[in-house]
XYZ file of C-alpha atoms in Angstrom:
494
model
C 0.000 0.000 0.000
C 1.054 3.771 -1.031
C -0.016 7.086 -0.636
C -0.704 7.848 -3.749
C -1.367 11.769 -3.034
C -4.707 13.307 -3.380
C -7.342 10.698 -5.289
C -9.822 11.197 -7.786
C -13.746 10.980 -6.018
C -15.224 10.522 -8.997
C -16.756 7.318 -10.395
C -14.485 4.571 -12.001
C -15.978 5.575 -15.673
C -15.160 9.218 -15.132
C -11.426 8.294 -13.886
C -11.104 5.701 -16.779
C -12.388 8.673 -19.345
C -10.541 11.065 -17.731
C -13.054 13.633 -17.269
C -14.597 15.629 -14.401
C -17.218 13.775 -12.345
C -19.887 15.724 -10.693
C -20.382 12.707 -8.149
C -24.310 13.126 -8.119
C -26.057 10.544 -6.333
C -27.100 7.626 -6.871
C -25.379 8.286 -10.503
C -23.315 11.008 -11.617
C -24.641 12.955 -14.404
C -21.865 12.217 -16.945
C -22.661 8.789 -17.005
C -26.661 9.161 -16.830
C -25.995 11.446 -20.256
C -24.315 8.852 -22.124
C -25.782 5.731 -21.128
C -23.383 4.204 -18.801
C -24.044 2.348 -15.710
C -22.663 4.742 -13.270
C -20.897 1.989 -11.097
C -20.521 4.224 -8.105
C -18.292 5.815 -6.007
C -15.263 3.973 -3.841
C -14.302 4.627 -0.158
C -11.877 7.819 0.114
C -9.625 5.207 2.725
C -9.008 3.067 -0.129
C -8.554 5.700 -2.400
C -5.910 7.174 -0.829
C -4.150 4.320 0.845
C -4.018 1.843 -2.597
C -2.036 -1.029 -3.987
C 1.003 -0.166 -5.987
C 0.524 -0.117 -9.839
C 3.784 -1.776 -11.092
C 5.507 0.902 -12.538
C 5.446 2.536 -9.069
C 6.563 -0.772 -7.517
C 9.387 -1.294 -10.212
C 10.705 2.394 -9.652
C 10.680 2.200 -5.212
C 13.193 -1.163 -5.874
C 15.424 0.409 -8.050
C 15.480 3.243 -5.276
C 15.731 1.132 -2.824
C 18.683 -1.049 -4.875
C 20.546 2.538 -5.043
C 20.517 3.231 -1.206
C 21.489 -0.051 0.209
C 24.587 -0.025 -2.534
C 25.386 3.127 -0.779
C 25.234 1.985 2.560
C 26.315 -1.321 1.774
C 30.443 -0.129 2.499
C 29.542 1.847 5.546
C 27.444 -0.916 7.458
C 30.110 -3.916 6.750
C 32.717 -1.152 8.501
C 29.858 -0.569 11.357
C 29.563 -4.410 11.742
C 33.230 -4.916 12.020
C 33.760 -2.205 14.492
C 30.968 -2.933 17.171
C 32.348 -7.149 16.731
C 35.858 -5.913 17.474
C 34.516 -3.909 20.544
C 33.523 -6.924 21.661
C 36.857 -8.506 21.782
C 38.684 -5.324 23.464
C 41.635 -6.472 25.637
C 41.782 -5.346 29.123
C 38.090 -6.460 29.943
C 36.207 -9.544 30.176
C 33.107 -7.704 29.574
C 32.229 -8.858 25.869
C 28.941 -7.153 23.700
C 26.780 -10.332 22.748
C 26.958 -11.707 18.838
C 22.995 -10.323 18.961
C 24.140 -7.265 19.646
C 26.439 -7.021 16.724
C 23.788 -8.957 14.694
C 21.027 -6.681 15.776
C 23.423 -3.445 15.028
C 24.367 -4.599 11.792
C 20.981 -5.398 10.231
C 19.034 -2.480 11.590
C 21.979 0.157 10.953
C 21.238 -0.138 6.917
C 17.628 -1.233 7.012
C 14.852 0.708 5.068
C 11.884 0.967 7.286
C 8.636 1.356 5.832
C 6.728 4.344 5.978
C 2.891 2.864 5.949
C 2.251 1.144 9.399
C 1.791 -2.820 9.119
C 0.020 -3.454 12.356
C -2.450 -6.064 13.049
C -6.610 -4.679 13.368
C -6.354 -4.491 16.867
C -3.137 -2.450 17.024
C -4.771 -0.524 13.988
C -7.930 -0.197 15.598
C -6.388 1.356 19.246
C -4.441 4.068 17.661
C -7.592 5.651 15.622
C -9.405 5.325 18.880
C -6.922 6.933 21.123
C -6.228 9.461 18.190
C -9.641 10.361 17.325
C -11.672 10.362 20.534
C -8.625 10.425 23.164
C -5.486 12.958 22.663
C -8.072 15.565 21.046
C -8.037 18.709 22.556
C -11.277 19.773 25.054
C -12.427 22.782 26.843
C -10.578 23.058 30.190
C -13.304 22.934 32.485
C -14.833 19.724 30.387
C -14.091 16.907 33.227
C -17.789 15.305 32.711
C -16.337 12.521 30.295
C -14.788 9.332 31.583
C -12.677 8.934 28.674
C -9.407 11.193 29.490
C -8.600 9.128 32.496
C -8.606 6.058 29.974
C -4.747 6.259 28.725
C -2.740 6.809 32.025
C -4.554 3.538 32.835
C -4.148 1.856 29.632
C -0.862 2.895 29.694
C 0.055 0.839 33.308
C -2.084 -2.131 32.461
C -1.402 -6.059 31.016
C -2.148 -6.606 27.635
C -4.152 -9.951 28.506
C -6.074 -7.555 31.419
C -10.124 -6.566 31.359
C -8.914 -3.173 30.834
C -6.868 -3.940 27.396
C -9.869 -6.269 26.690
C -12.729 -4.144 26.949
C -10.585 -0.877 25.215
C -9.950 -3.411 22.201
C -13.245 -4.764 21.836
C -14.388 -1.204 22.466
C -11.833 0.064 19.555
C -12.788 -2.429 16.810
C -16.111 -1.546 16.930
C -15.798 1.978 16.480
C -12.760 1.073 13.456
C -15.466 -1.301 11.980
C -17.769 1.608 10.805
C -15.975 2.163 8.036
C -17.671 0.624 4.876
C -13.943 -1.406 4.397
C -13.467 -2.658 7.856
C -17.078 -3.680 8.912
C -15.199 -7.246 9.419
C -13.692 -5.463 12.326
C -16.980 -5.717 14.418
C -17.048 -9.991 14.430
C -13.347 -9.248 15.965
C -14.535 -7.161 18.385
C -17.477 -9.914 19.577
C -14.274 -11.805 20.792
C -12.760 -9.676 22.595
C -16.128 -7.915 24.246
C -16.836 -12.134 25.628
C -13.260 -12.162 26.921
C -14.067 -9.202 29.071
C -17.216 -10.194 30.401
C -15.420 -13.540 31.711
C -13.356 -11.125 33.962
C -15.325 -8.843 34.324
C -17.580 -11.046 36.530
C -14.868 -11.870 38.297
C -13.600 -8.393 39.330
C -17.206 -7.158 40.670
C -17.579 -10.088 42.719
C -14.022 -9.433 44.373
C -14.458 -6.447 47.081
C -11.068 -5.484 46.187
C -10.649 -5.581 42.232
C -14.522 -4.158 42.093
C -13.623 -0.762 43.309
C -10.302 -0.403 41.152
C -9.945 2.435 38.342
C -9.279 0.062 36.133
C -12.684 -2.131 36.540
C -14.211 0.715 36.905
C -13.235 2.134 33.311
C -13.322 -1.311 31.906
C -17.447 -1.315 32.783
C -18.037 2.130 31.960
C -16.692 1.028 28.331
C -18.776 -2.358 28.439
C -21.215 -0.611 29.140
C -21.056 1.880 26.033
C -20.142 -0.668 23.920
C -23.633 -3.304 24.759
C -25.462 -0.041 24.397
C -24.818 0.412 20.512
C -24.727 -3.049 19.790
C -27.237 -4.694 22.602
C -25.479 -7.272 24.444
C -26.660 -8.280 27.692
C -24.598 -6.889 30.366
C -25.385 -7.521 34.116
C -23.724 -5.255 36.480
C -24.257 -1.870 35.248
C -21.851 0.353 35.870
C -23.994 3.051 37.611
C -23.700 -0.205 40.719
C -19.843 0.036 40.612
C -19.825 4.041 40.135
C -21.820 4.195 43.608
C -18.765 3.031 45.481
C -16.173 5.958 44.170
C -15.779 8.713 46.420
C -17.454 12.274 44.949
C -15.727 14.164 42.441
C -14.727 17.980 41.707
C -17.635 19.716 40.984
C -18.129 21.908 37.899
C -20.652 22.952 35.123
C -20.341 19.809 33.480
C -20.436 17.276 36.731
C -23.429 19.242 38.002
C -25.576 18.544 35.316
C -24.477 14.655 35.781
C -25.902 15.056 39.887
C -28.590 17.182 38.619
C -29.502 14.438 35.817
C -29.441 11.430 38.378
C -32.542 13.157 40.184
C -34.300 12.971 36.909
C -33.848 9.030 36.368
C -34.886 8.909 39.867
C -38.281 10.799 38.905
C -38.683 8.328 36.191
C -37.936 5.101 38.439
C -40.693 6.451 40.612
C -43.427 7.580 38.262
C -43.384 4.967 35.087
C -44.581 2.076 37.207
C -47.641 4.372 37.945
C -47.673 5.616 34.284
C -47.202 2.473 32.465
C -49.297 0.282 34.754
C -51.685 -0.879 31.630
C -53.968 -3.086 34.494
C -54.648 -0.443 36.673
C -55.912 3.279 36.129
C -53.905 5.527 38.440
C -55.668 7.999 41.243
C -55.516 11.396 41.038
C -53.702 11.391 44.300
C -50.695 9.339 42.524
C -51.013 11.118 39.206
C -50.368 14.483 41.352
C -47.593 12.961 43.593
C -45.733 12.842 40.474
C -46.404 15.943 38.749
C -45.191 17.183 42.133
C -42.244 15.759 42.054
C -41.461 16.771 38.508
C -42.055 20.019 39.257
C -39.317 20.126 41.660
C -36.746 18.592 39.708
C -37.416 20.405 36.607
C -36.930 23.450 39.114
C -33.802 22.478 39.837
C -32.788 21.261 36.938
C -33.645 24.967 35.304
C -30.783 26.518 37.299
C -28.016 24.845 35.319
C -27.449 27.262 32.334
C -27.120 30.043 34.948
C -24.128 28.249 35.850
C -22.315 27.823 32.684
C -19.287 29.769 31.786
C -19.800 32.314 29.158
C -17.829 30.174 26.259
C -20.338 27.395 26.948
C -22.892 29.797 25.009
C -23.704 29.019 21.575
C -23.544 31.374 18.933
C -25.397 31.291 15.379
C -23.692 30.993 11.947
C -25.077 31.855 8.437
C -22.647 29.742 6.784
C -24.590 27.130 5.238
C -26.595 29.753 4.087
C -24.719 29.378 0.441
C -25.887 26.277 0.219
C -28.459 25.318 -2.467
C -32.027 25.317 -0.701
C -32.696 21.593 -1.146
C -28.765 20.595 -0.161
C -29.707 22.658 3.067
C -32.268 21.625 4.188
C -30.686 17.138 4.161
C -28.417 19.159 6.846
C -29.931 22.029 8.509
C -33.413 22.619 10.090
C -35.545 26.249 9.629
C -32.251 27.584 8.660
C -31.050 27.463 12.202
C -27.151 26.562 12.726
C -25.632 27.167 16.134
C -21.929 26.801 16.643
C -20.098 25.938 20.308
C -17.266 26.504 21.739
C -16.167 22.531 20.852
C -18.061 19.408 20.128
C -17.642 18.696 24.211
C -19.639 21.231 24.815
C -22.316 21.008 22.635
C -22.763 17.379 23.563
C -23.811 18.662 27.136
C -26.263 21.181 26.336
C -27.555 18.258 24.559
C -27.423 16.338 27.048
C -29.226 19.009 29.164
C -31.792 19.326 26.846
C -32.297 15.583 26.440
C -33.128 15.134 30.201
C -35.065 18.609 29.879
C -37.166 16.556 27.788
C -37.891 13.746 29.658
C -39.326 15.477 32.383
C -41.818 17.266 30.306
C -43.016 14.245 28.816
C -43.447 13.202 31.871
C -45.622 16.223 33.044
C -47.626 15.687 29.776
C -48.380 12.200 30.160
C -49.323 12.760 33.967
C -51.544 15.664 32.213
C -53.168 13.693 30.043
C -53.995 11.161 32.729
C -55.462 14.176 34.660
C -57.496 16.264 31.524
C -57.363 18.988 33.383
C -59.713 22.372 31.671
C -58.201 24.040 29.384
C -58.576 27.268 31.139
C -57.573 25.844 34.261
C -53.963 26.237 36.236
C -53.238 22.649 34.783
C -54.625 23.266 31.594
C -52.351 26.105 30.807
C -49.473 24.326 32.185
C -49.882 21.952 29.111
C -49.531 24.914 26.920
C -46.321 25.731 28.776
C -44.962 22.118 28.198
C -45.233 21.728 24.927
C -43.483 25.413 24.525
C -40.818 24.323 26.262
C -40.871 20.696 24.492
C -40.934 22.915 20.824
C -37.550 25.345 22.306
C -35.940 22.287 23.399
C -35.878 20.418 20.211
C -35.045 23.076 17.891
C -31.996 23.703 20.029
C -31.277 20.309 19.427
C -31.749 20.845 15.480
C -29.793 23.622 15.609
C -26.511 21.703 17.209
C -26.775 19.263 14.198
C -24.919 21.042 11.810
C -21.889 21.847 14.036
C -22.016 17.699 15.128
C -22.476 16.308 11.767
C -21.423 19.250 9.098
C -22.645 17.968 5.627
C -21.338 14.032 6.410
C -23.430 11.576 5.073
C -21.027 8.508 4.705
C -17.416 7.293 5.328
C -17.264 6.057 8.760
C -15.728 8.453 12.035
C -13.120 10.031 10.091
C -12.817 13.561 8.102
C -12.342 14.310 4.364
C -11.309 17.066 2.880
C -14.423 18.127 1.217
C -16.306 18.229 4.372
C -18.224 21.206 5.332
C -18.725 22.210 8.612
C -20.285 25.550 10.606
C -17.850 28.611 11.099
C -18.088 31.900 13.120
C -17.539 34.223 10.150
C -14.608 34.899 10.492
C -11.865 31.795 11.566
C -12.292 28.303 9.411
C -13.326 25.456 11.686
C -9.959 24.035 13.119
C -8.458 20.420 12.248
C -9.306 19.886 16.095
C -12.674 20.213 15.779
C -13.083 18.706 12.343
C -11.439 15.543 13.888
C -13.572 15.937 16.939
C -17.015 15.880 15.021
C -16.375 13.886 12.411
C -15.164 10.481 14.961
C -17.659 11.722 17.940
C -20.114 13.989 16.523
C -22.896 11.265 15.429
C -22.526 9.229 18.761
C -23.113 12.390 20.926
C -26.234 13.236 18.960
C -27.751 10.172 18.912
C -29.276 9.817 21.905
C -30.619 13.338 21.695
C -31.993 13.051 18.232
C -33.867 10.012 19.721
C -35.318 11.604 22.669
C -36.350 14.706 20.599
C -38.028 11.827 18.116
C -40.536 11.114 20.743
C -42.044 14.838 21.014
C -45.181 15.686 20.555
C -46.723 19.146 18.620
C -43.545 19.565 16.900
C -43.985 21.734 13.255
C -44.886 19.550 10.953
C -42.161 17.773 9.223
C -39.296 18.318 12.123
C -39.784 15.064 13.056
C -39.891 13.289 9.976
C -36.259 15.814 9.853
C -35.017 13.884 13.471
C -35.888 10.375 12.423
C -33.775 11.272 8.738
C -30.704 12.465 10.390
C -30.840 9.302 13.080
C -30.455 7.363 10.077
C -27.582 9.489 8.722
C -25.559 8.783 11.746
C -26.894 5.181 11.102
C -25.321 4.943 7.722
C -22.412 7.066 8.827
C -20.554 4.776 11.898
C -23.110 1.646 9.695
C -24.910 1.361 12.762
C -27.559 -1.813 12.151
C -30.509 -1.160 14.177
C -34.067 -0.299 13.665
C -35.303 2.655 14.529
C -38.248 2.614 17.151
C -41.392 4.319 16.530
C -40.990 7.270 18.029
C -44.807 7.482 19.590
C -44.868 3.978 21.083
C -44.173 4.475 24.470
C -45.187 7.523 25.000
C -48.663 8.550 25.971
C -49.502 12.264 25.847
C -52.439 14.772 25.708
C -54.154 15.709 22.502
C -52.276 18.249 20.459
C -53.592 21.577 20.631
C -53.575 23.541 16.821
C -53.909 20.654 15.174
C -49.886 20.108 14.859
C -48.045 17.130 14.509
């Protein structure tokens, strides 16, 4: 394999023609005009990294010929040198034959400049690369995933944490269209780690360890994209660490836990399909959603001022119908990284499951429309409406116009700027490898609305299965209205 320098996108017919490809979809235009099957378009990573025509091939040995003749006289004198050290009088200290042997072979050898590693070695270094040793806002200590390589770093190759960050690894490398192979290998190694992982949490000792502890937390991510059952969550383990520095982004995570709390108490009441609940219940809960949601409100106060987003007009160039497979309403907002977009999302994601929760406790009430409760179901679905299109507006700067090619960024890429500075290589890298897995759960959550403006969700549900087709995520999407009870729409929306 070479680097062949910057490839050709276009289709095999327009590269064999040697003409300009417009690379329409599902067939580019030049073919369509003539008649052709348009055979399609090939992955950019085997574009650019591609097997050696022979003319290259003869040219790199005759190079390579040239430079060991040239070397050739200066290694034997090398060899002889370092064996004659060996055999110095006045010491008995000798230097090994593998010494010499090792000196002389590497001292004139021509290493290669593409790395030969196996998948898993392949596999680690993307994901350390692209979702590791990427730069993050400095107050941005919600994620688990920075403490990962000083303990990777420490730990046994054969050991659950090296097990679980492989299996974890291959997944994410088997997105790519050319290594979806990569996800069988990773099936391995996720079993492997189960098998010790059931040991550790069962020892009182190993159980509380960083390294189980990071082991589960990736487990856990990893069953949750491809649905493997997984016993000990790692919420169970995560009880046992001592607290944490707080800050903007660990608040929300305290402030968040109240909300799953809420939902552990009020969905067996809400979702008890044998029995009608009593008013008395039904208002226990909207009590107690009340409260959290008041709480929960005070977090953007808290935010540091860079946390804000901003909004750009620079897809605004775009051709209307290109716009709108990438932006919603025209609205693109633009953060201070993809870090912190991701929690705003994730604010506004458990935002939203306490006001479904006040609407389907509503709707169990039917309250008058002109009564206190009545108007607070205007309220809800206000805030539901704000809340979503926040989340449609973060899309763009997560995504940019990428609609294929597994988490890594090309060239031709767009993505959201202020104006004034191009989007930096950081960020590119950033949102292009972790952009569609922070949005995901988001996007789902905002699927489930109710009263939205009529097509936004049919907009959600397409750019689910964008990031779908992006990291070739194989799952069905749920119907969006399923589980989720609610009151009549007012306005006739939906």
């Amino acid at each position: 394999m070479v680097y062949g320098g910057k490839p050709s996108t276009g289709c095999k017919n327009c590269r064999q023609r040697k003409i300009k490809c417009n690379e329409q979809k599902p067939a580019c235009t030049q073919c369509t005009n003539t008649g052709r099957v348009c055979p399609g378009y090939t992955n950019l990573f085997d574009l650019v990294l591609r097997d050696e025509t022979e003319s290259v091939a003869r040219k790199a040995q005759r190079k390579k010929k040239r430079e060991a003749n040239a070397k050739g006289t200066a290694t034997t004198t090398a060899a002889a040198d370092t064996l004659a050290a060996g055999r110095s009088t006045g010491s008995n200290r000798t230097v090994p034959p593998s010494s010499a042997i090792a000196t002389t072979a590497t001292s004139g050898l021509l290493l290669p400049k593409s790395f030969q590693g196996t998948p898993e070695q392949q596999a680690i270094n993307t994901f350390f690369s692209n979702y590791i040793l990427i730069p993050r806002h400095p107050l941005m200590k919600r994620g688990y995933l920075e403490c990962l390589l000083p303990l990777y770093q420490n730990t046994r190759h054969d050991s659950l944490l090296s097990l679980a960050t492989t299996a974890m690894a291959l997944a994410i490398e088997g997105g790519s269209p050319s290594t979806q192979h990569y996800r069988q290998v990773s099936r391995s190694y996720f079993g492997k780690a189960l098998v010790k992982t059931g040991r550790a949490i069962r020892d009182p000792v190993e159980s509380i360890k960083d390294e189980t502890l990071m082991s589960v937390l990736l487990l856990s991510f990893y069953e949750s994209r491809l649905k493997y059952p997984f016993g000990k969550t790692s919420a169970d383990l995560d009880s046992l660490r001592p607290n944490t520095f707080e800050n903007s982004a660990s608040r929300l995570t305290s402030l968040s836990a109240q909300v799953s709390d809420l939902l552990a108490f009020a969905n067996p009441t809400l979702r008890n399909r044998n029995e009608f609940p009593s008013r008395d219940q039904l208002m226990a809960i909207l009590d107690y959603a009340t409260k959290v949601e008041a709480q929960l409100s005070t977090w953007p106060d808290s935010v540091p001022d860079d946390w804000r987003w901003r909004p750009s007009h620079s897809f605004d160039n775009l051709p209307s119908q290109e716009r709108k497979l990438y932006v919603y309403n025209r609205r693109v907002d633009i953060y201070h990284d993809i870090w912190v977009a991701s929690i705003w999302n994730s604010y506004r994601g458990t935002m939203l499951m306490i006001q479904y929760t006040v609407l389907q406790t509503l709707g169990m009430l039917r309250p008058p429309p002109l009564s206190h409760l009545g108007a607070r179901i205007a309220i809800c679905i206000t805030t539901v409406q704000n809340l979503v299109d926040d989340i449609c507006g973060s899309v763009p700067f997560n995504l940019g116009t990428k609609t294929f090619g597994g988490p890594s960024d090309r060239k031709e890429l767009r993505y959201p700027d202020d104006g004034v500075n191009k989007p930096s290589s950081d960020y590119r890298t950033s949102a292009a490898g972790l952009g569609g897995w922070f949005l995901m759960e988001p996007l789902k959550t905002a699927s489930r609305a109710i009263c939205l403006r009529q097509g936004q969700q049919e907009w959600i549900l397409k750019q689910i299965e964008r990031i779908q087709r992006i990291y070739t995520i194989k799952k069905p999407i749920e119907d969006p209205t399923s589980s989720m009870p609610s009151p009549a729409c007012p306005g006739g929306r939906g």
